[in-house]
mmCIF file of C-alpha atoms in Angstrom:
data_model
loop_
_atom_site.group_PDB
_atom_site.id
_atom_site.type_symbol
_atom_site.label_atom_id
_atom_site.label_comp_id
_atom_site.label_asym_id
_atom_site.label_seq_id
_atom_site.Cartn_x
_atom_site.Cartn_y
_atom_site.Cartn_z
ATOM 1 C CA UNK A 21 -81.283 22.636 -64.662
ATOM 2 C CA UNK A 22 -79.856 20.246 -67.250
ATOM 3 C CA UNK A 23 -79.208 16.674 -66.197
ATOM 4 C CA UNK A 24 -76.590 14.629 -68.046
ATOM 5 C CA UNK A 25 -77.874 12.065 -70.478
ATOM 6 C CA UNK A 26 -77.191 8.339 -69.970
ATOM 7 C CA UNK A 27 -74.589 8.418 -72.741
ATOM 8 C CA UNK A 28 -72.738 11.298 -71.046
ATOM 9 C CA UNK A 29 -72.808 9.447 -67.713
ATOM 10 C CA UNK A 30 -71.350 6.371 -69.369
ATOM 11 C CA UNK A 31 -68.676 8.456 -71.084
ATOM 12 C CA UNK A 32 -67.688 10.227 -67.846
ATOM 13 C CA UNK A 33 -67.422 6.948 -65.962
ATOM 14 C CA UNK A 34 -65.322 5.391 -68.697
ATOM 15 C CA UNK A 35 -62.948 8.377 -68.741
ATOM 16 C CA UNK A 36 -62.401 8.220 -64.981
ATOM 17 C CA UNK A 37 -61.804 4.484 -65.275
ATOM 18 C CA UNK A 38 -59.339 5.106 -68.100
ATOM 19 C CA UNK A 39 -57.328 7.579 -66.003
ATOM 20 C CA UNK A 40 -57.024 5.043 -63.190
ATOM 21 C CA UNK A 41 -56.069 2.351 -65.678
ATOM 22 C CA UNK A 42 -53.354 4.581 -67.169
ATOM 23 C CA UNK A 43 -51.826 5.129 -63.741
ATOM 24 C CA UNK A 44 -51.784 1.406 -63.065
ATOM 25 C CA UNK A 45 -50.234 0.781 -66.471
ATOM 26 C CA UNK A 46 -47.396 3.251 -65.782
ATOM 27 C CA UNK A 47 -46.726 1.589 -62.433
ATOM 28 C CA UNK A 48 -46.629 -1.864 -64.032
ATOM 29 C CA UNK A 49 -44.272 -0.561 -66.712
ATOM 30 C CA UNK A 50 -41.770 0.658 -64.102
ATOM 31 C CA UNK A 51 -41.988 -2.684 -62.299
ATOM 32 C CA UNK A 52 -41.218 -4.471 -65.576
ATOM 33 C CA UNK A 53 -38.220 -2.194 -66.180
ATOM 34 C CA UNK A 54 -36.829 -2.920 -62.712
ATOM 35 C CA UNK A 55 -37.307 -6.661 -63.153
ATOM 36 C CA UNK A 56 -35.558 -6.578 -66.545
ATOM 37 C CA UNK A 57 -32.680 -4.582 -65.042
ATOM 38 C CA UNK A 58 -32.261 -7.141 -62.261
ATOM 39 C CA UNK A 59 -32.359 -10.038 -64.728
ATOM 40 C CA UNK A 60 -29.773 -8.310 -66.911
ATOM 41 C CA UNK A 61 -27.508 -7.759 -63.914
ATOM 42 C CA UNK A 62 -27.777 -11.423 -62.914
ATOM 43 C CA UNK A 63 -27.031 -12.577 -66.471
ATOM 44 C CA UNK A 64 -24.056 -10.211 -66.746
ATOM 45 C CA UNK A 65 -22.555 -11.385 -63.460
ATOM 46 C CA UNK A 66 -23.018 -15.042 -64.399
ATOM 47 C CA UNK A 67 -21.536 -14.520 -67.878
ATOM 48 C CA UNK A 68 -18.356 -12.904 -66.509
ATOM 49 C CA UNK A 69 -17.309 -14.905 -63.442
ATOM 50 C CA UNK A 70 -14.502 -13.687 -61.279
ATOM 51 C CA UNK A 71 -11.033 -14.964 -62.148
ATOM 52 C CA UNK A 72 -9.522 -17.115 -59.433
ATOM 53 C CA UNK A 73 -5.963 -18.151 -58.953
ATOM 54 C CA UNK A 74 -4.959 -21.282 -60.891
ATOM 55 C CA UNK A 75 -2.892 -22.558 -57.961
ATOM 56 C CA UNK A 76 -5.050 -24.531 -55.496
ATOM 57 C CA UNK A 77 -4.832 -23.540 -51.855
ATOM 58 C CA UNK A 78 -5.270 -25.605 -48.779
ATOM 59 C CA UNK A 79 -8.599 -24.032 -47.895
ATOM 60 C CA UNK A 80 -9.909 -24.534 -51.473
ATOM 61 C CA UNK A 81 -9.066 -28.244 -51.243
ATOM 62 C CA UNK A 82 -10.681 -28.606 -47.846
ATOM 63 C CA UNK A 83 -7.390 -29.426 -46.058
ATOM 64 C CA UNK A 84 -6.711 -27.918 -42.696
ATOM 65 C CA UNK A 85 -3.331 -26.211 -42.117
ATOM 66 C CA UNK A 86 -2.380 -28.813 -39.539
ATOM 67 C CA UNK A 87 -3.178 -31.671 -41.916
ATOM 68 C CA UNK A 88 -1.252 -29.976 -44.735
ATOM 69 C CA UNK A 89 1.912 -29.964 -42.689
ATOM 70 C CA UNK A 90 1.656 -33.680 -42.100
ATOM 71 C CA UNK A 91 1.130 -34.640 -45.709
ATOM 72 C CA UNK A 92 3.855 -35.336 -48.237
ATOM 73 C CA UNK A 93 3.094 -32.474 -50.622
ATOM 74 C CA UNK A 94 5.620 -31.048 -53.032
ATOM 75 C CA UNK A 95 5.928 -27.291 -52.462
ATOM 76 C CA UNK A 96 6.590 -24.767 -55.212
ATOM 77 C CA UNK A 97 9.095 -22.145 -54.233
ATOM 78 C CA UNK A 98 9.405 -18.610 -55.606
ATOM 79 C CA UNK A 99 12.210 -19.533 -58.000
ATOM 80 C CA UNK A 100 10.042 -22.126 -59.786
ATOM 81 C CA UNK A 101 7.192 -19.627 -60.142
ATOM 82 C CA UNK A 102 9.570 -17.046 -61.589
ATOM 83 C CA UNK A 103 10.889 -19.566 -64.119
ATOM 84 C CA UNK A 104 7.373 -20.441 -65.250
ATOM 85 C CA UNK A 105 6.449 -16.776 -65.659
ATOM 86 C CA UNK A 106 9.551 -16.112 -67.719
ATOM 87 C CA UNK A 107 8.864 -19.069 -70.009
ATOM 88 C CA UNK A 108 5.150 -18.284 -70.526
ATOM 89 C CA UNK A 109 5.583 -15.491 -73.116
ATOM 90 C CA UNK A 110 7.926 -17.676 -75.127
ATOM 91 C CA UNK A 111 5.410 -20.511 -75.198
ATOM 92 C CA UNK A 112 2.516 -18.220 -76.128
ATOM 93 C CA UNK A 113 4.307 -16.303 -78.823
ATOM 94 C CA UNK A 114 6.634 -18.902 -80.274
ATOM 95 C CA UNK A 115 9.392 -18.258 -82.705
ATOM 96 C CA UNK A 116 7.476 -17.030 -85.712
ATOM 97 C CA UNK A 117 4.127 -16.017 -84.207
ATOM 98 C CA UNK A 118 2.417 -19.191 -85.423
ATOM 99 C CA UNK A 119 -0.331 -19.113 -82.799
ATOM 100 C CA UNK A 120 -3.756 -19.404 -84.419
ATOM 101 C CA UNK A 121 -5.593 -16.103 -84.659
ATOM 102 C CA UNK A 122 -9.368 -15.580 -84.355
ATOM 103 C CA UNK A 123 -11.684 -14.811 -87.238
ATOM 104 C CA UNK A 124 -12.152 -11.096 -87.778
ATOM 105 C CA UNK A 125 -15.609 -10.055 -89.023
ATOM 106 C CA UNK A 126 -14.193 -7.111 -90.951
ATOM 107 C CA UNK A 127 -11.734 -9.344 -92.777
ATOM 108 C CA UNK A 128 -14.573 -11.755 -93.590
ATOM 109 C CA UNK A 129 -16.603 -8.892 -95.006
ATOM 110 C CA UNK A 130 -13.691 -7.865 -97.210
ATOM 111 C CA UNK A 131 -13.133 -11.418 -98.408
ATOM 112 C CA UNK A 132 -16.755 -11.607 -99.559
ATOM 113 C CA UNK A 133 -16.065 -9.070 -102.278
ATOM 114 C CA UNK A 134 -18.650 -6.898 -103.925
ATOM 115 C CA UNK A 135 -21.358 -9.534 -103.325
ATOM 116 C CA UNK A 136 -21.409 -8.336 -99.714
ATOM 117 C CA UNK A 137 -22.672 -4.885 -100.752
ATOM 118 C CA UNK A 138 -26.290 -5.920 -101.594
ATOM 119 C CA UNK A 139 -26.354 -8.206 -98.561
ATOM 120 C CA UNK A 140 -25.287 -5.268 -96.401
ATOM 121 C CA UNK A 141 -28.049 -3.108 -97.887
ATOM 122 C CA UNK A 142 -30.574 -5.861 -97.158
ATOM 123 C CA UNK A 143 -29.386 -6.051 -93.562
ATOM 124 C CA UNK A 144 -29.923 -2.303 -93.117
ATOM 125 C CA UNK A 145 -33.394 -2.634 -94.666
ATOM 126 C CA UNK A 146 -34.304 -5.502 -92.333
ATOM 127 C CA UNK A 147 -33.197 -3.653 -89.206
ATOM 128 C CA UNK A 148 -34.993 -0.449 -90.210
ATOM 129 C CA UNK A 149 -38.276 -2.160 -91.081
ATOM 130 C CA UNK A 150 -38.221 -4.399 -88.018
ATOM 131 C CA UNK A 151 -37.777 -1.456 -85.647
ATOM 132 C CA UNK A 152 -40.285 0.781 -87.463
ATOM 133 C CA UNK A 153 -43.015 -1.873 -87.699
ATOM 134 C CA UNK A 154 -42.508 -2.946 -84.088
ATOM 135 C CA UNK A 155 -43.076 0.635 -82.949
ATOM 136 C CA UNK A 156 -46.019 1.206 -85.309
ATOM 137 C CA UNK A 157 -47.818 -2.002 -84.338
ATOM 138 C CA UNK A 158 -47.995 -1.281 -80.653
ATOM 139 C CA UNK A 159 -51.475 -1.774 -79.223
ATOM 140 C CA UNK A 160 -51.577 1.829 -78.020
ATOM 141 C CA UNK A 161 -51.062 2.989 -81.625
ATOM 142 C CA UNK A 162 -53.458 0.643 -83.443
ATOM 143 C CA UNK A 163 -56.194 -0.014 -80.870
ATOM 144 C CA UNK A 164 -55.955 2.404 -77.919
ATOM 145 C CA UNK A 165 -57.347 1.064 -74.680
ATOM 146 C CA UNK A 166 -59.345 4.228 -74.029
ATOM 147 C CA UNK A 167 -61.054 4.039 -77.421
ATOM 148 C CA UNK A 168 -61.961 0.395 -76.936
ATOM 149 C CA UNK A 169 -63.327 0.939 -73.425
ATOM 150 C CA UNK A 170 -65.406 4.008 -74.268
ATOM 151 C CA UNK A 171 -66.884 2.529 -77.448
ATOM 152 C CA UNK A 172 -67.652 -0.709 -75.621
ATOM 153 C CA UNK A 173 -69.501 1.256 -72.941
ATOM 154 C CA UNK A 174 -71.448 3.254 -75.530
ATOM 155 C CA UNK A 175 -72.410 0.161 -77.533
ATOM 156 C CA UNK A 176 -73.487 -1.814 -74.458
ATOM 157 C CA UNK A 177 -77.028 -0.421 -74.914
ATOM 158 C CA UNK A 178 -77.789 -0.318 -78.674
ATOM 159 C CA UNK A 179 -81.146 1.406 -78.101
ATOM 160 C CA UNK A 180 -79.351 4.422 -76.584
ATOM 161 C CA UNK A 181 -76.238 4.487 -78.764
ATOM 162 C CA UNK A 182 -75.225 8.127 -79.528
ATOM 163 C CA UNK A 183 -73.375 8.402 -82.885
ATOM 164 C CA UNK A 184 -72.273 11.994 -82.158
ATOM 165 C CA UNK A 185 -70.581 10.957 -78.899
ATOM 166 C CA UNK A 186 -68.891 8.018 -80.632
ATOM 167 C CA UNK A 187 -67.631 10.431 -83.307
ATOM 168 C CA UNK A 188 -66.043 12.638 -80.624
ATOM 169 C CA UNK A 189 -64.410 9.619 -78.982
ATOM 170 C CA UNK A 190 -62.891 8.544 -82.316
ATOM 171 C CA UNK A 191 -61.490 12.057 -82.827
ATOM 172 C CA UNK A 192 -59.932 11.880 -79.372
ATOM 173 C CA UNK A 193 -58.003 8.675 -80.222
ATOM 174 C CA UNK A 194 -56.728 8.890 -83.830
ATOM 175 C CA UNK A 195 -55.808 5.341 -84.868
ATOM 176 C CA UNK A 196 -56.746 2.664 -87.427
ATOM 177 C CA UNK A 197 -59.525 1.454 -85.130
ATOM 178 C CA UNK A 198 -60.928 4.982 -84.903
ATOM 179 C CA UNK A 199 -60.832 5.374 -88.700
ATOM 180 C CA UNK A 200 -62.766 2.130 -89.140
ATOM 181 C CA UNK A 201 -65.484 3.184 -86.691
ATOM 182 C CA UNK A 202 -65.675 6.688 -88.208
ATOM 183 C CA UNK A 203 -66.209 5.226 -91.681
ATOM 184 C CA UNK A 204 -69.131 3.259 -90.273
ATOM 185 C CA UNK A 205 -70.516 6.290 -88.432
ATOM 186 C CA UNK A 206 -70.556 8.217 -91.702
ATOM 187 C CA UNK A 207 -73.008 5.573 -92.981
ATOM 188 C CA UNK A 208 -75.494 6.297 -90.208
ATOM 189 C CA UNK A 209 -78.998 6.302 -91.652
ATOM 190 C CA UNK A 210 -78.303 3.478 -94.089
ATOM 191 C CA UNK A 211 -79.232 -0.200 -93.629
ATOM 192 C CA UNK A 212 -77.180 -2.294 -91.222
ATOM 193 C CA UNK A 213 -75.777 -4.461 -94.026
ATOM 194 C CA UNK A 214 -74.356 -1.400 -95.796
ATOM 195 C CA UNK A 215 -72.753 -0.187 -92.550
ATOM 196 C CA UNK A 216 -71.092 -3.560 -91.909
ATOM 197 C CA UNK A 217 -69.870 -3.790 -95.507
ATOM 198 C CA UNK A 218 -68.247 -0.351 -95.169
ATOM 199 C CA UNK A 219 -66.529 -1.442 -91.955
ATOM 200 C CA UNK A 220 -65.187 -4.614 -93.571
ATOM 201 C CA UNK A 221 -63.769 -2.702 -96.545
ATOM 202 C CA UNK A 222 -62.113 -0.116 -94.294
ATOM 203 C CA UNK A 223 -60.559 -2.836 -92.127
ATOM 204 C CA UNK A 224 -59.128 -4.484 -95.246
ATOM 205 C CA UNK A 225 -57.621 -1.214 -96.468
ATOM 206 C CA UNK A 226 -56.049 -0.424 -93.097
ATOM 207 C CA UNK A 227 -54.658 -3.956 -92.763
ATOM 208 C CA UNK A 228 -53.118 -3.778 -96.244
ATOM 209 C CA UNK A 229 -51.556 -0.428 -95.433
ATOM 210 C CA UNK A 230 -49.909 -1.838 -92.308
ATOM 211 C CA UNK A 231 -48.876 -5.114 -93.962
ATOM 212 C CA UNK A 232 -47.254 -3.637 -97.074
ATOM 213 C CA UNK A 233 -43.891 -2.809 -95.370
ATOM 214 C CA UNK A 234 -43.777 -6.329 -93.898
ATOM 215 C CA UNK A 235 -43.702 -7.747 -97.432
ATOM 216 C CA UNK A 236 -40.246 -6.222 -97.836
ATOM 217 C CA UNK A 237 -39.074 -8.314 -94.876
ATOM 218 C CA UNK A 238 -40.448 -11.407 -96.590
ATOM 219 C CA UNK A 239 -38.599 -10.415 -99.772
ATOM 220 C CA UNK A 240 -35.348 -9.952 -97.838
ATOM 221 C CA UNK A 241 -35.765 -13.357 -96.175
ATOM 222 C CA UNK A 242 -36.175 -15.004 -99.585
ATOM 223 C CA UNK A 243 -33.672 -13.031 -101.689
ATOM 224 C CA UNK A 244 -30.707 -12.620 -99.322
ATOM 225 C CA UNK A 245 -29.753 -16.337 -99.186
ATOM 226 C CA UNK A 246 -29.854 -16.424 -102.981
ATOM 227 C CA UNK A 247 -27.476 -13.460 -103.087
ATOM 228 C CA UNK A 248 -25.131 -15.304 -100.737
ATOM 229 C CA UNK A 249 -25.392 -18.480 -102.795
ATOM 230 C CA UNK A 250 -24.577 -16.537 -105.947
ATOM 231 C CA UNK A 251 -21.458 -15.144 -104.301
ATOM 232 C CA UNK A 252 -20.436 -18.627 -103.163
ATOM 233 C CA UNK A 253 -20.861 -20.120 -106.635
ATOM 234 C CA UNK A 254 -18.811 -17.312 -108.129
ATOM 235 C CA UNK A 255 -16.105 -17.776 -105.501
ATOM 236 C CA UNK A 256 -15.923 -21.507 -106.179
ATOM 237 C CA UNK A 257 -15.558 -20.859 -109.894
ATOM 238 C CA UNK A 258 -12.709 -18.448 -109.206
ATOM 239 C CA UNK A 259 -11.051 -20.892 -106.783
ATOM 240 C CA UNK A 260 -11.074 -23.783 -109.253
ATOM 241 C CA UNK A 261 -9.882 -21.517 -112.045
ATOM 242 C CA UNK A 262 -6.929 -20.315 -109.999
ATOM 243 C CA UNK A 263 -6.084 -23.852 -108.875
ATOM 244 C CA UNK A 264 -5.754 -24.900 -112.513
ATOM 245 C CA UNK A 265 -2.989 -22.346 -113.060
ATOM 246 C CA UNK A 266 -0.873 -23.099 -109.995
ATOM 247 C CA UNK A 267 2.855 -22.586 -109.830
ATOM 248 C CA UNK A 268 5.202 -25.225 -108.527
ATOM 249 C CA UNK A 269 5.570 -23.683 -105.061
ATOM 250 C CA UNK A 270 1.879 -24.056 -104.069
ATOM 251 C CA UNK A 271 -0.297 -27.138 -103.682
ATOM 252 C CA UNK A 272 -3.747 -27.533 -105.192
ATOM 253 C CA UNK A 273 -5.398 -28.426 -101.865
ATOM 254 C CA UNK A 274 -4.065 -25.294 -100.188
ATOM 255 C CA UNK A 275 -5.316 -23.087 -103.005
ATOM 256 C CA UNK A 276 -8.765 -24.736 -103.051
ATOM 257 C CA UNK A 277 -9.206 -24.534 -99.285
ATOM 258 C CA UNK A 278 -8.432 -20.829 -99.315
ATOM 259 C CA UNK A 279 -10.833 -20.194 -102.208
ATOM 260 C CA UNK A 280 -13.661 -22.210 -100.661
ATOM 261 C CA UNK A 281 -13.155 -20.470 -97.330
ATOM 262 C CA UNK A 282 -13.527 -17.126 -99.054
ATOM 263 C CA UNK A 283 -16.516 -18.220 -101.135
ATOM 264 C CA UNK A 284 -18.568 -19.465 -98.177
ATOM 265 C CA UNK A 285 -18.478 -16.040 -96.528
ATOM 266 C CA UNK A 286 -21.310 -14.705 -98.696
ATOM 267 C CA UNK A 287 -23.564 -17.670 -97.882
ATOM 268 C CA UNK A 288 -22.946 -17.125 -94.192
ATOM 269 C CA UNK A 289 -23.759 -13.428 -94.502
ATOM 270 C CA UNK A 290 -26.942 -14.150 -96.459
ATOM 271 C CA UNK A 291 -28.196 -16.595 -93.829
ATOM 272 C CA UNK A 292 -27.346 -14.215 -90.999
ATOM 273 C CA UNK A 293 -29.593 -11.593 -92.604
ATOM 274 C CA UNK A 294 -32.354 -13.917 -93.860
ATOM 275 C CA UNK A 295 -33.091 -15.827 -90.651
ATOM 276 C CA UNK A 296 -33.944 -12.752 -88.511
ATOM 277 C CA UNK A 297 -35.883 -11.275 -91.444
ATOM 278 C CA UNK A 298 -38.078 -14.388 -91.712
ATOM 279 C CA UNK A 299 -38.672 -14.433 -87.957
ATOM 280 C CA UNK A 300 -39.622 -10.761 -87.839
ATOM 281 C CA UNK A 301 -41.883 -11.059 -90.896
ATOM 282 C CA UNK A 302 -43.836 -13.949 -89.391
ATOM 283 C CA UNK A 303 -44.111 -12.221 -86.020
ATOM 284 C CA UNK A 304 -45.350 -8.952 -87.519
ATOM 285 C CA UNK A 305 -47.870 -10.685 -89.802
ATOM 286 C CA UNK A 306 -49.342 -12.546 -86.837
ATOM 287 C CA UNK A 307 -49.502 -9.343 -84.826
ATOM 288 C CA UNK A 308 -51.326 -7.493 -87.625
ATOM 289 C CA UNK A 309 -53.845 -10.338 -87.888
ATOM 290 C CA UNK A 310 -54.556 -10.355 -84.153
ATOM 291 C CA UNK A 311 -54.883 -6.576 -83.872
ATOM 292 C CA UNK A 312 -57.271 -6.246 -86.798
ATOM 293 C CA UNK A 313 -59.369 -9.155 -85.551
ATOM 294 C CA UNK A 314 -59.878 -7.152 -82.375
ATOM 295 C CA UNK A 315 -60.737 -4.057 -84.426
ATOM 296 C CA UNK A 316 -63.295 -6.090 -86.374
ATOM 297 C CA UNK A 317 -64.901 -7.305 -83.147
ATOM 298 C CA UNK A 318 -65.135 -3.730 -81.858
ATOM 299 C CA UNK A 319 -66.586 -2.407 -85.127
ATOM 300 C CA UNK A 320 -69.279 -5.081 -85.367
ATOM 301 C CA UNK A 321 -70.195 -4.471 -81.724
ATOM 302 C CA UNK A 322 -70.810 -0.783 -82.535
ATOM 303 C CA UNK A 323 -72.786 -1.398 -85.751
ATOM 304 C CA UNK A 324 -76.112 -2.574 -84.176
ATOM 305 C CA UNK A 325 -76.446 0.747 -82.345
ATOM 306 C CA UNK A 326 -76.717 2.569 -85.687
ATOM 307 C CA UNK A 327 -79.488 0.362 -87.073
ATOM 308 C CA UNK A 328 -82.267 2.401 -85.418
ATOM 309 C CA UNK A 329 -81.281 5.503 -87.423
ATOM 310 C CA UNK A 330 -81.864 3.822 -90.796
ATOM 311 C CA UNK A 331 -83.798 6.186 -93.045
ATOM 312 C CA UNK A 332 -84.220 8.752 -90.247
ATOM 313 C CA UNK A 333 -80.952 10.517 -89.378
ATOM 314 C CA UNK A 334 -77.368 10.772 -90.571
ATOM 315 C CA UNK A 335 -74.091 12.356 -89.471
ATOM 316 C CA UNK A 336 -72.685 15.400 -91.203
ATOM 317 C CA UNK A 337 -68.981 16.128 -91.664
ATOM 318 C CA UNK A 338 -68.819 17.700 -88.191
ATOM 319 C CA UNK A 339 -70.246 14.624 -86.498
ATOM 320 C CA UNK A 340 -73.655 16.163 -85.808
ATOM 321 C CA UNK A 341 -76.796 14.081 -86.207
ATOM 322 C CA UNK A 342 -79.128 15.553 -88.855
ATOM 323 C CA UNK A 343 -82.533 14.323 -90.045
ATOM 324 C CA UNK A 344 -82.647 12.840 -93.505
ATOM 325 C CA UNK A 345 -84.651 15.050 -95.851
ATOM 326 C CA UNK A 346 -87.206 13.325 -98.033
ATOM 327 C CA UNK A 347 -86.116 13.333 -101.651
ATOM 328 C CA UNK A 348 -88.612 14.930 -104.110
ATOM 329 C CA UNK A 349 -90.455 12.553 -106.423
ATOM 330 C CA UNK A 350 -88.883 12.098 -109.852
ATOM 331 C CA UNK A 351 -90.208 14.385 -112.559
ATOM 332 C CA UNK A 352 -91.640 12.440 -115.506
ATOM 333 C CA UNK A 353 -91.405 13.477 -119.111
ATOM 334 C CA UNK A 354 -94.878 12.243 -120.156
ATOM 335 C CA UNK A 355 -98.391 13.340 -119.179
ATOM 336 C CA UNK A 356 -99.013 13.809 -115.465
ATOM 337 C CA UNK A 357 -100.825 10.963 -113.736
ATOM 338 C CA UNK A 358 -104.565 11.348 -113.303
ATOM 339 C CA UNK A 359 -105.803 12.251 -109.841
ATOM 340 C CA UNK A 360 -108.225 9.765 -108.310
ATOM 341 C CA UNK A 361 -111.806 11.024 -108.042
ATOM 342 C CA UNK A 362 -112.773 11.266 -104.379
ATOM 343 C CA UNK A 363 -116.359 11.912 -103.340
ATOM 344 C CA UNK A 364 -117.131 12.081 -99.638
ATOM 345 C CA UNK A 365 -113.875 10.399 -98.871
ATOM 346 C CA UNK A 366 -114.607 7.375 -101.109
ATOM 347 C CA UNK A 367 -112.646 6.780 -104.257
ATOM 348 C CA UNK A 368 -114.871 6.634 -107.331
ATOM 349 C CA UNK A 369 -113.827 4.048 -109.894
ATOM 350 C CA UNK A 370 -113.287 5.217 -113.457
ATOM 351 C CA UNK A 371 -116.260 4.814 -115.817
ATOM 352 C CA UNK A 372 -116.477 1.564 -117.685
ATOM 353 C CA UNK A 373 -117.137 1.777 -121.405
ATOM 354 C CA UNK A 374 -120.433 0.166 -122.405
ATOM 355 C CA UNK A 375 -120.252 -2.626 -124.957
ATOM 356 C CA UNK A 376 -121.291 -1.639 -128.429
#
């Protein structure tokens, strides 16, 4: 009858613990969703209050009906209300429709001219990269909880660390953390310093691979305001040029105000794109740093368990532990070395030439 090894017992316990942890995590996730839904409902109801009647009532003023009858209050009859309602459209509309209109975003975009095209492309780039990097840098994608728990359990006893079992665990959770540990496992049989150096290099490569898209967010945060400023400078030049060739029916101040209003649109658009890009870039860079610090801690906790295999065993491409074969001695090109003369188990020194 075969009894499970200590490493297999540790692995089985960690897997059962991981299943219970996953169930708790799903339950907590649903609780968070319900809480967010309730908060959103409260915010929505507070943002859109119910519309009440503009005419105060006796109950709203805290006056009892009996007290209202005794007070000298001017009453509004139905004829006065009808007159006010008939006059309201005339007051709102006016004779020539001179009521101030709101600012339309589409009209602002058109006023910006062709300088708005690169700013619009930058905005699409920022949104795409922010969403993609936020999804890619989730903890479950970079450093799965199951991988961290099982490797921590296996490395708790360095004298009984099984590289083959750790290899299987890394294959079960494909992620940057698993690739770092697998690169170190492939160095099993080499000195501990070589294993740690391999882990450090792999961590640096994985971190660079995850940080390279974030550099585009940094570029957008730096370049988009300059694009907007360029559009503003060009618009100001055009405005002053047109104001110098005014006709008699238009004033210079009116022409300049319209040109400046149009020119500032590109600066506004550039800042609207650049500020979220800078925030997202800083947030993602900090998240990458924290995640790969945790990967480094996990990798250097696993490394001491492989030190006892130095010069004895190594892992093959299938993750199986194989003994290291002794390399044959190098073949020399000169005369073979002389064999020592042994007599009765005692080495005989070479003869000494007598002096002449």
